[in-house]
Coordinates of N, CA and C in Angstrom, one line a residue:
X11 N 0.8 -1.2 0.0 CA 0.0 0.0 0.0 C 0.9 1.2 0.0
X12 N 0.3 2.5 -0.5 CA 1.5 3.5 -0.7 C 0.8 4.6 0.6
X13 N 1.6 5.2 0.7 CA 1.1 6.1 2.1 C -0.1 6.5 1.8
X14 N -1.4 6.6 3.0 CA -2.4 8.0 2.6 C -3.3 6.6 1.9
X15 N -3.2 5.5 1.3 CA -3.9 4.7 0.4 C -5.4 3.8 1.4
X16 N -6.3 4.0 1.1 CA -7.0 3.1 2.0 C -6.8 1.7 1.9
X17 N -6.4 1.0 3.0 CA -6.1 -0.4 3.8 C -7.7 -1.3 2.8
X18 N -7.4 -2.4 2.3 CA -8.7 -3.4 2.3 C -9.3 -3.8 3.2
X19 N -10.5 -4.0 3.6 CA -11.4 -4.7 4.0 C -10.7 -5.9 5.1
X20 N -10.8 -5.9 6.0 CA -10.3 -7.8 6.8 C -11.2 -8.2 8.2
X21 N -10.8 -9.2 8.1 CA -11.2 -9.9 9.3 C -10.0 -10.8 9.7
X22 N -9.9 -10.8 10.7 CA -8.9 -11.5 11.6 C -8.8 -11.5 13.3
X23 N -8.5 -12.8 13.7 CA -8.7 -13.2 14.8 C -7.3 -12.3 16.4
X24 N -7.9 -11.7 16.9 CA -7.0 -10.9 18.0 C -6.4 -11.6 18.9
X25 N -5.3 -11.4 19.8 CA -4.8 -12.3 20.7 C -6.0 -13.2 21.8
X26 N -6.9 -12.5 21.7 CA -8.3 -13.3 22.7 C -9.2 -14.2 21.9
X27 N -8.4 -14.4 20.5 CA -9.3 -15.2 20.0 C -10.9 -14.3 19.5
X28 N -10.8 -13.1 19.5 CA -12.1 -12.4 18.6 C -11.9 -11.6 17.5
X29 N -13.1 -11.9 16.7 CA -12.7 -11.5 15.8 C -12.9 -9.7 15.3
X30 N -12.0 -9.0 14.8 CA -11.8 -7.7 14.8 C -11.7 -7.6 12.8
X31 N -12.5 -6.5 12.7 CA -12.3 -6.3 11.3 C -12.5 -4.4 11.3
X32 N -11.4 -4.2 9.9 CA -11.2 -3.4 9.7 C -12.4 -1.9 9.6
X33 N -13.4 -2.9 9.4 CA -15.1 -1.7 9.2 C -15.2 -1.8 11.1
X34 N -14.7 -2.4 11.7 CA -15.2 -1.6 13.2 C -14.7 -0.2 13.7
X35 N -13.5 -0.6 12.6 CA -12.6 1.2 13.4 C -13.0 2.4 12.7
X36 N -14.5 2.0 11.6 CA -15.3 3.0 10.7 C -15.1 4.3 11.6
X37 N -14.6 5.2 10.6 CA -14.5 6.9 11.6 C -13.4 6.8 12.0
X38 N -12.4 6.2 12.2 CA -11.3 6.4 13.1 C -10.2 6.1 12.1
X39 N -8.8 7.4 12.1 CA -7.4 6.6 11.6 C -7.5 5.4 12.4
X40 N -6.5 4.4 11.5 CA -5.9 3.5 12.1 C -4.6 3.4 12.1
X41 N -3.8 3.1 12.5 CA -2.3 2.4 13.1 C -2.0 1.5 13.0
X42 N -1.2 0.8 12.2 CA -0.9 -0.3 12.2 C 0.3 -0.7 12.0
X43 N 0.5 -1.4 13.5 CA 2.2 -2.1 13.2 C 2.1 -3.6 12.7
X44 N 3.6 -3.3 11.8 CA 3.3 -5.0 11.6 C 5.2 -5.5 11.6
X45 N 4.6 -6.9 12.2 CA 5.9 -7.8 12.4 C 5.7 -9.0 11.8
X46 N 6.5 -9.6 11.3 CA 6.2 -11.0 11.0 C 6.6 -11.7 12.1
X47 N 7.3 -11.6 13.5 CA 7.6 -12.2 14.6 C 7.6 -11.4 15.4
X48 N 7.1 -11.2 16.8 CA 6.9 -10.0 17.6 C 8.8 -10.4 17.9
X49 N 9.4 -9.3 17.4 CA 11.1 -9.4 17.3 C 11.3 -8.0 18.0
X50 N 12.7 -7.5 18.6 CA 12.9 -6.3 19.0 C 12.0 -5.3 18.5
X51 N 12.1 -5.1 17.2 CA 11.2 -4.2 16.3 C 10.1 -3.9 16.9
X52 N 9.1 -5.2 16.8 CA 7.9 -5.0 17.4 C 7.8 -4.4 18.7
X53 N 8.8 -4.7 19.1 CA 8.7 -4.8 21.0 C 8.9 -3.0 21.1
X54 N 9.6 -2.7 21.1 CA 10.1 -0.9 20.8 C 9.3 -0.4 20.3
X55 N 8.4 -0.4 18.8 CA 7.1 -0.2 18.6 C 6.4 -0.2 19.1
X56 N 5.8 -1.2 19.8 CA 5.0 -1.7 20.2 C 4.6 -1.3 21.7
X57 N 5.6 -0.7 22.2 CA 5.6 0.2 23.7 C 5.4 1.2 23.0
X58 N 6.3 2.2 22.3 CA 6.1 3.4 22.2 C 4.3 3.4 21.3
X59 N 3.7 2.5 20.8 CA 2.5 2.7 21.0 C 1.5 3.0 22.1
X60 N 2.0 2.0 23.0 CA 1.0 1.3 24.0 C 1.5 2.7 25.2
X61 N 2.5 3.4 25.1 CA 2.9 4.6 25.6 C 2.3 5.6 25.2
X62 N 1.7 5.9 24.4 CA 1.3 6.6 23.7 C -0.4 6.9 23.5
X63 N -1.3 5.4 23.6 CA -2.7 4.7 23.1 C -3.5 6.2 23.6
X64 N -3.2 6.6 24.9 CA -4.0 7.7 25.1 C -3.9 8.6 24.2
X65 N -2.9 9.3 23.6 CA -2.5 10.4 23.0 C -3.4 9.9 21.4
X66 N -3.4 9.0 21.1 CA -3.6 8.3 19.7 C -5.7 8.2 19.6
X67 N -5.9 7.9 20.9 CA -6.8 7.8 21.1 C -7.3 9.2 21.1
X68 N -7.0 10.4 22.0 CA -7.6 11.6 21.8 C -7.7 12.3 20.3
X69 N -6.7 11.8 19.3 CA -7.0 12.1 17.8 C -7.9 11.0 17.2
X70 N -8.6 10.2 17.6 CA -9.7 9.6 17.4 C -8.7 8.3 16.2
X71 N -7.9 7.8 16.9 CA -7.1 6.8 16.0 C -7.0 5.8 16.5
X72 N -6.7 4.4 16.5 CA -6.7 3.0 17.2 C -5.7 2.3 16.8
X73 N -4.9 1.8 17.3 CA -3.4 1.4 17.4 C -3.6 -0.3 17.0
X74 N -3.7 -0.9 15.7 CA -3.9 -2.6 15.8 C -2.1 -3.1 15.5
X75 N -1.7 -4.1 16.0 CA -0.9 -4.7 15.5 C -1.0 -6.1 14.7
X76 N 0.0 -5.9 14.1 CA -0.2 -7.5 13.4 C 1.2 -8.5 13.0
X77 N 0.8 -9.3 13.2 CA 2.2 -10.6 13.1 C 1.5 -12.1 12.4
X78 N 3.0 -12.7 12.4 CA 1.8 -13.9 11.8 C 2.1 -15.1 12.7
X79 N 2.3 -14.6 13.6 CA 2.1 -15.8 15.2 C 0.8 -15.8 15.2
X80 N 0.8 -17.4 16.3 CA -0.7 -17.6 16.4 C -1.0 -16.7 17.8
X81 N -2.6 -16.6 17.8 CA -3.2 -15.7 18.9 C -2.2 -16.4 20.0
X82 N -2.4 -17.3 20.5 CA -1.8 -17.7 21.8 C -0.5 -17.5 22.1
X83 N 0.4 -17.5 20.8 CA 1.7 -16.8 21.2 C 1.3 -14.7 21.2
X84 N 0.6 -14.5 20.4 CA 0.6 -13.3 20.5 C 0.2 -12.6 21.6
X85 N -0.6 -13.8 22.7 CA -1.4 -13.0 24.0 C -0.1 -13.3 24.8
X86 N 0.1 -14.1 24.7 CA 1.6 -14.3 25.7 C 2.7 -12.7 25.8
X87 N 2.8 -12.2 24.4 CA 3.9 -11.0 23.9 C 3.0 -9.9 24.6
X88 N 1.7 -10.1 24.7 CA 0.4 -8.7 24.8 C 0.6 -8.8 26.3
X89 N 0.7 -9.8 27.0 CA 0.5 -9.9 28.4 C 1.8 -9.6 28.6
X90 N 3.1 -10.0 28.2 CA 4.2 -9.6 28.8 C 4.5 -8.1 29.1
X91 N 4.4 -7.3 27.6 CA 4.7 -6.0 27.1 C 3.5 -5.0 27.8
X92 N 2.5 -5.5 28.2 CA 1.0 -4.5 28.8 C 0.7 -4.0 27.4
X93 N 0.5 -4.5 26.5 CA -0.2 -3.8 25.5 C -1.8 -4.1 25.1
X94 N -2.8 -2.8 25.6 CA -3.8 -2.9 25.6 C -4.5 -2.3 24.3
X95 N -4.1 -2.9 23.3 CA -4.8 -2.7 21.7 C -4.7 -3.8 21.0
X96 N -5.8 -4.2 20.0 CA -5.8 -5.9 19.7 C -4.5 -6.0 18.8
X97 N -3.7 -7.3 18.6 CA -2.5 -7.5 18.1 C -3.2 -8.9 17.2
X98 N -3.2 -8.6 15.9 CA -4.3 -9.5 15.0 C -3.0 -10.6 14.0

């Protein structure tokens, strides 16, 4: 996708096992980090988000991350790091 480009349509399952799709954040920027393994990268991102969620939130924006771990490794990274935005 090139910057500014609208994101497709998705559905995909969150570290809790629910499912989150892209038309729920209707109205709102989105954020989206992505990792293929929650790796240093993610981790450093992935705080300075979750450091941030309030600030992100008062611009009416929602912080998703994404990896291609399964949910159950991903809630394990979510629970260690305190990151309270779905990681899909």
């Amino acid at each position: 996708l090139a910057e500014g480009s609208k994101a497709p349509g998705f559905t995909l399952s969150d570290q809790d096992g629910n499912d989150v799709s892209l038309s729920d954040f209707k109205g709102k920027k989105v954020v989206h980090g992505f990792s293929q393994k929650p790796a240093l990268g993610m981790t450093v991102e992935g705080k300075g988000f979750r450091d941030e969620l309030k600030q992100f939130e008062m611009k009416n924006a929602a912080v998703v991350g994404m990896s291609a771990d399964s949910s159950q490794k991903q809630k394990k990274f979510c629970d260690k790091q305190n990151f309270e935005y779905p990681m899909l």
